[in-house]
């Protein structure tokens, strides 16, 4: 009799869970905010490929995050032209530039960067923020997304600037493996920046490696590399050498960057000295974007993802933020970066939907649909409240940076698509 009662209770519990899941999925599919934000995002993406109002450049880091939804609202030739332009500026060593700008626009506003010309694209100039190491990975991912969504696999055979598109992709990956990889740790390196950011603390402008740079290794660059290798093989076919390289990077990330005691990724491994004071404990800082990318790259278990999300929620509450998307928490103290990178400003603890939302993608993939939806909700609300998409937000949710930011528009669409797909299944 006791076994019958227990079995009945189990069935009732399962039925209750099923009803709650069904109600959640129905709520997601009926959420009119998603329709409104989706339409707003498409409107923004239909107007061009530059990063936003304060950016005249087409940036590969940004383009990679909105290329798929942009393909729904822009002509194919505009998308493929942008990808090909990045190939035309690819360096002899395989490096990919950050962004390109029409030559006449640069001349009209004055030079903001140390520009790079290309004989293959004489009407444009390019620049590269060398402190970051995600341009090549972003490029490979973007090309793979274009090919997969369009179904135009012949694009991989197209010759651009003396090489096929597929050869440009592999050359970009080779640059990371041969030029940017430290052989001691077997991981990709860059300058010291905050999480996915492209500003170092040693100089005023902070975007170019110089004699004061402190070289370091972080999880974001390496997780992006893993995703890029996977995307490359998804369109050209599996390659045993790249499988071995990917697995090596993944193994070394867990070996050297994962803090087992704190159940989190450490911010940096330094290849020399740290740029910060000796008594500063950097290990307590959580990097939201890098953690999300690592989760998507398969570097974290379900339990580790759930714990990270729990900590992001705790950090949000402690800081008084409006979403989990603070780039770093706690932020680096006053004076560690330049004034525009003071605590809770820009990449130093600013609230960036653009990267913070990606942990929710991993959570959706791992079946944490309710948590992902609940945490996405305030991001929907503030887009509607302020009538658009912004580069980043202050702790109280006030827009900052570029007043039109296509990166946020792109990831909002991506998140809505992922939530709806999960709700339909």
CSV table of C-alpha atoms in Angstrom, one decimal:
chain,number,residue,atom,x,y,z
A,1,UNK,CA,0.0,0.0,0.0
A,2,UNK,CA,2.9,2.3,0.9
A,3,UNK,CA,4.5,1.8,-2.5
A,4,UNK,CA,1.2,2.5,-4.3
A,5,UNK,CA,0.8,5.8,-2.3
A,6,UNK,CA,4.4,6.8,-3.2
A,7,UNK,CA,4.0,6.0,-6.8
A,8,UNK,CA,0.8,8.0,-6.9
A,9,UNK,CA,2.5,10.9,-5.3
A,10,UNK,CA,5.3,10.7,-7.9
A,11,UNK,CA,2.8,10.7,-10.7
A,12,UNK,CA,1.0,13.7,-9.3
A,13,UNK,CA,4.3,15.6,-8.9
A,14,UNK,CA,5.3,14.8,-12.5
A,15,UNK,CA,1.9,15.9,-13.7
A,16,UNK,CA,2.2,19.1,-11.8
A,17,UNK,CA,5.7,19.8,-13.2
A,18,UNK,CA,4.3,19.1,-16.7
A,19,UNK,CA,1.5,21.6,-16.2
A,20,UNK,CA,3.9,24.2,-15.0
A,21,UNK,CA,6.2,23.7,-17.9
A,22,UNK,CA,3.2,23.9,-20.3
A,23,UNK,CA,2.0,27.1,-18.7
A,24,UNK,CA,5.5,28.6,-18.9
A,25,UNK,CA,5.8,27.8,-22.6
A,26,UNK,CA,2.4,29.2,-23.3
A,27,UNK,CA,3.3,32.4,-21.4
A,28,UNK,CA,6.5,32.8,-23.5
A,29,UNK,CA,4.7,32.3,-26.8
A,30,UNK,CA,2.0,34.8,-25.8
A,31,UNK,CA,4.4,37.5,-24.6
A,32,UNK,CA,3.6,40.5,-26.7
A,33,UNK,CA,6.7,42.4,-25.5
A,34,UNK,CA,8.8,40.0,-27.6
A,35,UNK,CA,6.8,40.8,-30.7
A,36,UNK,CA,7.3,44.5,-30.1
A,37,UNK,CA,11.0,44.3,-29.3
A,38,UNK,CA,11.6,41.9,-32.3
A,39,UNK,CA,10.0,44.4,-34.7
A,40,UNK,CA,12.0,47.3,-33.2
A,41,UNK,CA,15.2,45.4,-33.6
A,42,UNK,CA,14.5,44.5,-37.2
A,43,UNK,CA,13.8,48.2,-37.9
A,44,UNK,CA,17.2,49.1,-36.5
A,45,UNK,CA,19.1,46.3,-38.3
A,46,UNK,CA,17.4,47.2,-41.6
A,47,UNK,CA,19.2,50.6,-41.6
A,48,UNK,CA,22.8,49.4,-42.0
A,49,UNK,CA,25.7,47.4,-40.6
A,50,UNK,CA,27.7,49.9,-38.6
A,51,UNK,CA,27.8,49.2,-34.9
A,52,UNK,CA,25.6,52.2,-34.0
A,53,UNK,CA,25.1,56.0,-33.9
A,54,UNK,CA,28.5,56.8,-32.5
A,55,UNK,CA,30.3,54.2,-34.6
A,56,UNK,CA,30.9,54.9,-38.3
A,57,UNK,CA,32.7,51.6,-38.7
A,58,UNK,CA,31.4,48.1,-39.5
A,59,UNK,CA,33.0,46.1,-36.6
A,60,UNK,CA,33.5,42.4,-37.0
A,61,UNK,CA,32.8,41.7,-33.3
A,62,UNK,CA,29.5,43.5,-33.5
A,63,UNK,CA,28.6,42.2,-37.0
A,64,UNK,CA,29.1,38.6,-35.8
A,65,UNK,CA,26.3,39.2,-33.2
A,66,UNK,CA,23.7,40.5,-35.5
A,67,UNK,CA,24.5,38.9,-38.9
A,68,UNK,CA,21.7,36.3,-38.8
A,69,UNK,CA,18.9,38.7,-38.0
A,70,UNK,CA,20.4,41.3,-40.4
A,71,UNK,CA,20.1,38.7,-43.2
A,72,UNK,CA,16.3,38.8,-42.7
A,73,UNK,CA,16.0,42.5,-43.4
A,74,UNK,CA,19.0,43.4,-45.7
A,75,UNK,CA,19.9,42.3,-49.2
A,76,UNK,CA,22.2,39.3,-49.4
A,77,UNK,CA,24.8,41.2,-51.4
A,78,UNK,CA,25.1,43.8,-48.6
A,79,UNK,CA,25.9,41.0,-46.1
A,80,UNK,CA,28.4,39.2,-48.3
A,81,UNK,CA,30.1,42.4,-49.3
A,82,UNK,CA,30.8,43.2,-45.6
A,83,UNK,CA,32.3,39.8,-45.0
A,84,UNK,CA,34.4,40.0,-48.2
A,85,UNK,CA,35.7,43.5,-47.1
A,86,UNK,CA,37.1,42.0,-43.9
A,87,UNK,CA,38.9,39.4,-46.1
A,88,UNK,CA,40.3,42.2,-48.2
A,89,UNK,CA,42.0,43.7,-45.1
A,90,UNK,CA,43.2,40.4,-43.7
A,91,UNK,CA,46.9,40.6,-42.8
A,92,UNK,CA,49.6,38.4,-44.3
A,93,UNK,CA,49.8,36.6,-40.9
A,94,UNK,CA,46.0,35.9,-41.0
A,95,UNK,CA,44.9,38.6,-38.6
A,96,UNK,CA,41.5,40.2,-39.0
A,97,UNK,CA,40.9,43.9,-38.5
A,98,UNK,CA,38.3,45.2,-36.0
A,99,UNK,CA,36.4,47.3,-38.5
A,100,UNK,CA,36.4,49.2,-41.8
A,101,UNK,CA,35.1,52.7,-42.7
A,102,UNK,CA,34.6,54.4,-46.0
A,103,UNK,CA,37.6,56.5,-46.9
A,104,UNK,CA,35.7,59.7,-47.4
A,105,UNK,CA,34.0,59.3,-44.0
A,106,UNK,CA,37.5,59.1,-42.3
A,107,UNK,CA,38.7,62.1,-44.2
A,108,UNK,CA,35.6,64.1,-43.3
A,109,UNK,CA,35.7,63.4,-39.5
A,110,UNK,CA,39.5,63.2,-39.1
A,111,UNK,CA,41.5,60.2,-38.2
A,112,UNK,CA,40.5,58.4,-35.0
A,113,UNK,CA,42.8,55.3,-35.4
A,114,UNK,CA,46.0,54.3,-37.0
A,115,UNK,CA,44.3,53.3,-40.2
A,116,UNK,CA,45.2,50.4,-42.5
A,117,UNK,CA,44.8,50.6,-46.2
A,118,UNK,CA,44.2,47.7,-48.7
A,119,UNK,CA,44.8,47.6,-52.4
A,120,UNK,CA,41.8,45.3,-52.6
A,121,UNK,CA,39.5,47.9,-51.0
A,122,UNK,CA,40.8,51.3,-52.0
A,123,UNK,CA,37.5,53.1,-51.0
A,124,UNK,CA,37.9,52.0,-47.4
A,125,UNK,CA,40.2,52.2,-44.4
A,126,UNK,CA,40.4,49.7,-41.5
A,127,UNK,CA,41.7,49.6,-38.0
A,128,UNK,CA,42.5,47.0,-35.4
A,129,UNK,CA,42.3,47.2,-31.6
A,130,UNK,CA,45.3,44.9,-31.0
A,131,UNK,CA,44.7,44.6,-27.2
A,132,UNK,CA,41.8,42.2,-27.9
A,133,UNK,CA,42.0,38.7,-29.5
A,134,UNK,CA,38.5,38.0,-30.7
A,135,UNK,CA,38.5,39.5,-34.2
A,136,UNK,CA,39.6,36.3,-36.0
A,137,UNK,CA,37.1,34.2,-34.1
A,138,UNK,CA,34.3,36.6,-34.7
A,139,UNK,CA,35.1,36.6,-38.4
A,140,UNK,CA,35.1,32.8,-38.7
A,141,UNK,CA,31.8,32.6,-36.8
A,142,UNK,CA,30.2,35.3,-38.9
A,143,UNK,CA,31.1,33.6,-42.2
A,144,UNK,CA,29.8,30.2,-40.9
A,145,UNK,CA,26.5,31.8,-39.8
A,146,UNK,CA,26.1,33.4,-43.2
A,147,UNK,CA,26.8,30.2,-45.1
A,148,UNK,CA,24.6,28.1,-42.8
A,149,UNK,CA,21.6,30.5,-42.8
A,150,UNK,CA,21.8,31.3,-46.5
A,151,UNK,CA,22.6,27.7,-47.6
A,152,UNK,CA,25.1,29.3,-50.0
A,153,UNK,CA,28.0,26.8,-49.5
A,154,UNK,CA,29.5,27.9,-52.8
A,155,UNK,CA,30.4,31.1,-51.1
A,156,UNK,CA,33.2,29.1,-49.4
A,157,UNK,CA,34.8,28.6,-52.8
A,158,UNK,CA,34.6,32.2,-53.9
A,159,UNK,CA,38.0,33.8,-54.4
A,160,UNK,CA,38.5,37.1,-52.5
A,161,UNK,CA,41.8,38.9,-52.5
A,162,UNK,CA,43.7,35.9,-53.9
A,163,UNK,CA,42.2,33.2,-51.6
A,164,UNK,CA,39.0,31.3,-51.3
A,165,UNK,CA,36.7,32.3,-48.4
A,166,UNK,CA,37.4,28.9,-46.8
A,167,UNK,CA,41.1,29.6,-47.0
A,168,UNK,CA,40.6,33.1,-45.4
A,169,UNK,CA,38.7,31.3,-42.5
A,170,UNK,CA,41.5,28.8,-41.9
A,171,UNK,CA,44.2,31.5,-42.1
A,172,UNK,CA,42.4,33.5,-39.4
A,173,UNK,CA,42.3,30.4,-37.2
A,174,UNK,CA,45.9,29.7,-37.9
A,175,UNK,CA,46.8,33.2,-36.8
A,176,UNK,CA,45.3,32.5,-33.3
A,177,UNK,CA,47.0,29.1,-33.1
A,178,UNK,CA,50.5,30.1,-34.3
A,179,UNK,CA,50.8,33.8,-33.5
A,180,UNK,CA,48.6,34.4,-30.5
A,181,UNK,CA,48.9,31.1,-28.6
A,182,UNK,CA,51.3,30.9,-25.6
A,183,UNK,CA,53.1,27.6,-25.7
A,184,UNK,CA,53.6,27.3,-21.9
A,185,UNK,CA,49.8,27.3,-21.2
A,186,UNK,CA,48.7,26.3,-24.7
A,187,UNK,CA,46.1,29.1,-24.7
A,188,UNK,CA,45.4,32.3,-26.7
A,189,UNK,CA,46.8,35.5,-25.3
A,190,UNK,CA,46.0,39.2,-25.4
A,191,UNK,CA,46.5,42.4,-23.4
A,192,UNK,CA,44.9,42.8,-20.0
A,193,UNK,CA,41.3,43.9,-20.5
A,194,UNK,CA,38.1,43.6,-18.7
A,195,UNK,CA,36.3,40.4,-19.8
A,196,UNK,CA,35.5,40.7,-23.5
A,197,UNK,CA,36.5,44.4,-23.6
A,198,UNK,CA,39.1,46.1,-25.8
A,199,UNK,CA,40.6,48.6,-23.4
A,200,UNK,CA,43.8,48.1,-21.4
A,201,UNK,CA,44.6,50.0,-18.2
A,202,UNK,CA,48.1,51.3,-19.0
A,203,UNK,CA,47.3,54.0,-21.5
A,204,UNK,CA,44.7,56.7,-22.1
A,205,UNK,CA,43.2,55.4,-25.4
A,206,UNK,CA,44.0,51.9,-24.3
A,207,UNK,CA,43.2,49.9,-27.5
A,208,UNK,CA,46.6,49.2,-29.0
A,209,UNK,CA,49.4,47.0,-27.6
A,210,UNK,CA,52.4,49.2,-26.6
A,211,UNK,CA,55.6,49.0,-24.5
A,212,UNK,CA,53.5,49.2,-21.3
A,213,UNK,CA,51.1,46.4,-22.1
A,214,UNK,CA,50.8,43.5,-19.6
A,215,UNK,CA,50.1,40.3,-21.6
A,216,UNK,CA,47.5,37.9,-20.2
A,217,UNK,CA,45.2,35.0,-20.9
A,218,UNK,CA,41.5,35.0,-20.3
A,219,UNK,CA,38.6,32.6,-20.8
A,220,UNK,CA,36.7,34.8,-23.3
A,221,UNK,CA,39.3,34.8,-26.1
A,222,UNK,CA,39.8,31.0,-25.8
A,223,UNK,CA,36.1,30.2,-25.6
A,224,UNK,CA,35.6,32.3,-28.7
A,225,UNK,CA,38.4,30.4,-30.5
A,226,UNK,CA,36.7,27.1,-29.6
A,227,UNK,CA,33.4,28.3,-31.0
A,228,UNK,CA,35.1,29.5,-34.2
A,229,UNK,CA,36.8,26.1,-34.7
A,230,UNK,CA,33.5,24.4,-34.3
A,231,UNK,CA,31.8,26.8,-36.7
A,232,UNK,CA,34.6,26.4,-39.3
A,233,UNK,CA,34.2,22.6,-39.2
A,234,UNK,CA,30.4,22.9,-39.4
A,235,UNK,CA,30.7,24.4,-42.9
A,236,UNK,CA,33.9,22.9,-44.3
A,237,UNK,CA,33.8,19.5,-42.7
A,238,UNK,CA,35.5,17.9,-39.7
A,239,UNK,CA,39.3,18.1,-39.6
A,240,UNK,CA,41.3,15.9,-37.3
A,241,UNK,CA,44.0,18.5,-36.7
A,242,UNK,CA,41.5,21.2,-35.8
A,243,UNK,CA,39.6,18.8,-33.6
A,244,UNK,CA,42.8,18.1,-31.7
A,245,UNK,CA,43.6,21.8,-31.4
A,246,UNK,CA,40.1,22.6,-30.2
A,247,UNK,CA,40.3,19.8,-27.6
A,248,UNK,CA,43.7,21.0,-26.5
A,249,UNK,CA,42.4,24.6,-25.9
A,250,UNK,CA,39.4,23.3,-24.0
A,251,UNK,CA,41.5,21.1,-21.8
A,252,UNK,CA,43.9,23.9,-21.0
A,253,UNK,CA,41.1,26.3,-20.2
A,254,UNK,CA,39.8,23.9,-17.5
A,255,UNK,CA,43.3,23.2,-16.3
A,256,UNK,CA,44.6,26.8,-15.9
A,257,UNK,CA,41.6,29.2,-15.9
A,258,UNK,CA,39.0,27.3,-13.9
A,259,UNK,CA,39.0,27.9,-10.1
A,260,UNK,CA,37.7,24.7,-8.6
A,261,UNK,CA,37.4,26.2,-5.1
A,262,UNK,CA,35.3,29.2,-6.2
A,263,UNK,CA,33.6,27.4,-9.1
A,264,UNK,CA,34.3,30.2,-11.5
A,265,UNK,CA,36.8,31.3,-14.1
A,266,UNK,CA,39.7,33.5,-12.9
A,267,UNK,CA,40.0,36.8,-14.7
A,268,UNK,CA,43.6,36.5,-16.0
A,269,UNK,CA,46.7,34.4,-16.1
A,270,UNK,CA,49.6,36.9,-16.5
A,271,UNK,CA,52.5,36.1,-18.7
A,272,UNK,CA,54.6,38.6,-16.6
A,273,UNK,CA,53.5,41.1,-14.0
A,274,UNK,CA,50.0,42.2,-13.4
A,275,UNK,CA,49.2,45.9,-14.1
A,276,UNK,CA,47.4,46.0,-10.7
A,277,UNK,CA,48.7,46.5,-7.2
A,278,UNK,CA,50.2,43.4,-5.5
A,279,UNK,CA,47.6,43.4,-2.7
A,280,UNK,CA,44.6,43.4,-5.2
A,281,UNK,CA,42.7,40.1,-5.2
A,282,UNK,CA,41.5,40.0,-8.8
A,283,UNK,CA,40.3,36.4,-8.4
A,284,UNK,CA,37.0,37.6,-6.8
A,285,UNK,CA,35.8,39.3,-9.9
A,286,UNK,CA,33.1,37.6,-12.0
A,287,UNK,CA,33.2,38.0,-15.8
A,288,UNK,CA,29.7,37.7,-17.1
A,289,UNK,CA,30.4,37.7,-20.9
A,290,UNK,CA,33.4,35.3,-20.8
A,291,UNK,CA,31.4,32.9,-18.6
A,292,UNK,CA,28.5,32.9,-21.0
A,293,UNK,CA,30.7,32.3,-24.0
A,294,UNK,CA,32.5,29.5,-22.1
A,295,UNK,CA,29.2,27.9,-21.3
A,296,UNK,CA,28.2,28.0,-25.0
A,297,UNK,CA,31.6,26.5,-25.9
A,298,UNK,CA,30.9,23.5,-23.8
A,299,UNK,CA,33.4,24.3,-21.1
A,300,UNK,CA,30.9,24.1,-18.2
A,301,UNK,CA,28.6,21.5,-16.7
A,302,UNK,CA,24.9,22.1,-16.1
A,303,UNK,CA,25.7,22.5,-12.4
A,304,UNK,CA,28.4,25.0,-13.0
A,305,UNK,CA,26.2,27.1,-15.3
A,306,UNK,CA,23.4,27.1,-12.7
A,307,UNK,CA,25.8,28.1,-10.0
A,308,UNK,CA,27.2,30.9,-12.1
A,309,UNK,CA,23.8,32.2,-12.8
A,310,UNK,CA,23.0,32.1,-9.1
A,311,UNK,CA,26.0,34.2,-8.4
A,312,UNK,CA,25.1,36.7,-11.2
A,313,UNK,CA,21.7,37.1,-9.6
A,314,UNK,CA,23.4,37.7,-6.2
A,315,UNK,CA,25.8,40.2,-7.7
A,316,UNK,CA,22.9,42.0,-9.3
A,317,UNK,CA,21.1,42.3,-6.0
A,318,UNK,CA,24.2,43.3,-4.1
A,319,UNK,CA,25.1,46.0,-6.6
A,320,UNK,CA,21.6,47.3,-7.0
A,321,UNK,CA,21.6,46.6,-10.8
A,322,UNK,CA,18.6,46.0,-12.9
A,323,UNK,CA,19.8,42.9,-14.8
A,324,UNK,CA,22.5,40.2,-14.5
A,325,UNK,CA,24.5,41.8,-17.4
A,326,UNK,CA,27.2,43.7,-15.5
A,327,UNK,CA,30.4,43.1,-17.4
A,328,UNK,CA,32.4,42.6,-14.2
A,329,UNK,CA,31.5,42.4,-10.6
A,330,UNK,CA,32.8,43.6,-8.4
A,331,UNK,CA,34.3,46.3,-10.7
A,332,UNK,CA,37.9,47.2,-10.7
A,333,UNK,CA,38.5,50.0,-8.1
A,334,UNK,CA,38.7,53.7,-8.9
A,335,UNK,CA,42.0,54.6,-10.7
A,336,UNK,CA,42.8,51.1,-12.0
A,337,UNK,CA,41.5,52.2,-15.5
A,338,UNK,CA,41.1,55.6,-17.0
A,339,UNK,CA,38.3,57.9,-15.8
A,340,UNK,CA,35.8,56.7,-18.4
A,341,UNK,CA,36.4,53.2,-17.0
A,342,UNK,CA,35.6,54.1,-13.4
A,343,UNK,CA,33.6,51.5,-11.4
A,344,UNK,CA,30.3,50.6,-13.1
A,345,UNK,CA,31.2,52.6,-16.2
A,346,UNK,CA,31.6,51.2,-19.7
A,347,UNK,CA,33.3,47.8,-19.6
A,348,UNK,CA,34.2,48.1,-15.9
A,349,UNK,CA,30.9,46.9,-14.5
A,350,UNK,CA,28.5,48.6,-16.9
A,351,UNK,CA,25.4,46.6,-17.7
A,352,UNK,CA,25.8,45.2,-21.3
A,353,UNK,CA,22.9,43.2,-22.6
A,354,UNK,CA,25.1,42.5,-25.6
A,355,UNK,CA,27.3,40.0,-23.7
A,356,UNK,CA,25.5,39.3,-20.5
A,357,UNK,CA,22.5,37.8,-22.1
A,358,UNK,CA,24.5,35.0,-23.6
A,359,UNK,CA,24.6,33.0,-20.3
A,360,UNK,CA,20.8,32.8,-20.9
A,361,UNK,CA,21.4,31.1,-24.2
A,362,UNK,CA,23.4,28.4,-22.5
A,363,UNK,CA,20.8,28.0,-19.9
A,364,UNK,CA,18.1,27.6,-22.5
A,365,UNK,CA,20.2,24.9,-24.2
A,366,UNK,CA,20.5,23.1,-20.8
A,367,UNK,CA,16.8,23.2,-20.0
A,368,UNK,CA,16.8,26.1,-17.6
A,369,UNK,CA,14.0,27.8,-19.5
A,370,UNK,CA,12.1,29.4,-16.6
A,371,UNK,CA,15.2,31.0,-15.2
A,372,UNK,CA,16.3,32.3,-18.6
A,373,UNK,CA,12.9,33.8,-19.3
A,374,UNK,CA,12.5,35.5,-15.9
A,375,UNK,CA,16.0,37.0,-16.2
A,376,UNK,CA,15.4,38.2,-19.8
A,377,UNK,CA,12.2,39.9,-18.8
A,378,UNK,CA,13.7,43.2,-17.4
A,379,UNK,CA,15.8,43.5,-20.6
A,380,UNK,CA,12.7,43.5,-22.7
A,381,UNK,CA,11.1,46.0,-20.4
A,382,UNK,CA,13.9,48.5,-20.6
A,383,UNK,CA,14.1,48.4,-24.4
A,384,UNK,CA,10.4,49.2,-24.5
A,385,UNK,CA,10.8,51.8,-21.8
A,386,UNK,CA,13.6,53.7,-23.6
A,387,UNK,CA,12.3,53.0,-27.1
A,388,UNK,CA,15.4,51.5,-28.5
A,389,UNK,CA,18.7,49.6,-28.2
A,390,UNK,CA,21.6,51.0,-26.3
A,391,UNK,CA,25.3,50.1,-26.0
A,392,UNK,CA,25.2,49.7,-22.2
A,393,UNK,CA,23.3,50.8,-19.1
A,394,UNK,CA,24.1,52.2,-15.7
A,395,UNK,CA,23.2,50.3,-12.6
A,396,UNK,CA,19.8,51.9,-12.5
A,397,UNK,CA,19.1,50.9,-16.1
A,398,UNK,CA,19.7,54.3,-17.7
A,399,UNK,CA,21.0,54.1,-21.3
A,400,UNK,CA,24.6,55.0,-21.9
A,401,UNK,CA,27.0,55.0,-24.9
A,402,UNK,CA,25.7,54.6,-28.4
A,403,UNK,CA,22.0,55.5,-28.6
A,404,UNK,CA,21.4,53.1,-31.4
A,405,UNK,CA,23.4,49.9,-30.9
A,406,UNK,CA,22.9,47.0,-33.3
A,407,UNK,CA,24.7,44.6,-31.1
A,408,UNK,CA,22.0,44.7,-28.5
A,409,UNK,CA,19.3,44.5,-31.2
A,410,UNK,CA,20.9,41.4,-32.6
A,411,UNK,CA,21.2,39.5,-29.3
A,412,UNK,CA,17.6,40.5,-28.3
A,413,UNK,CA,16.4,38.8,-31.5
A,414,UNK,CA,18.6,35.8,-30.9
A,415,UNK,CA,17.3,35.4,-27.3
A,416,UNK,CA,13.7,35.7,-28.4
A,417,UNK,CA,14.2,33.1,-31.1
A,418,UNK,CA,15.9,30.7,-28.7
A,419,UNK,CA,13.1,31.1,-26.1
A,420,UNK,CA,10.4,30.6,-28.6
A,421,UNK,CA,12.0,27.6,-30.1
A,422,UNK,CA,12.4,26.0,-26.7
A,423,UNK,CA,8.8,26.9,-25.9
A,424,UNK,CA,7.5,25.2,-29.0
A,425,UNK,CA,9.3,21.9,-28.3
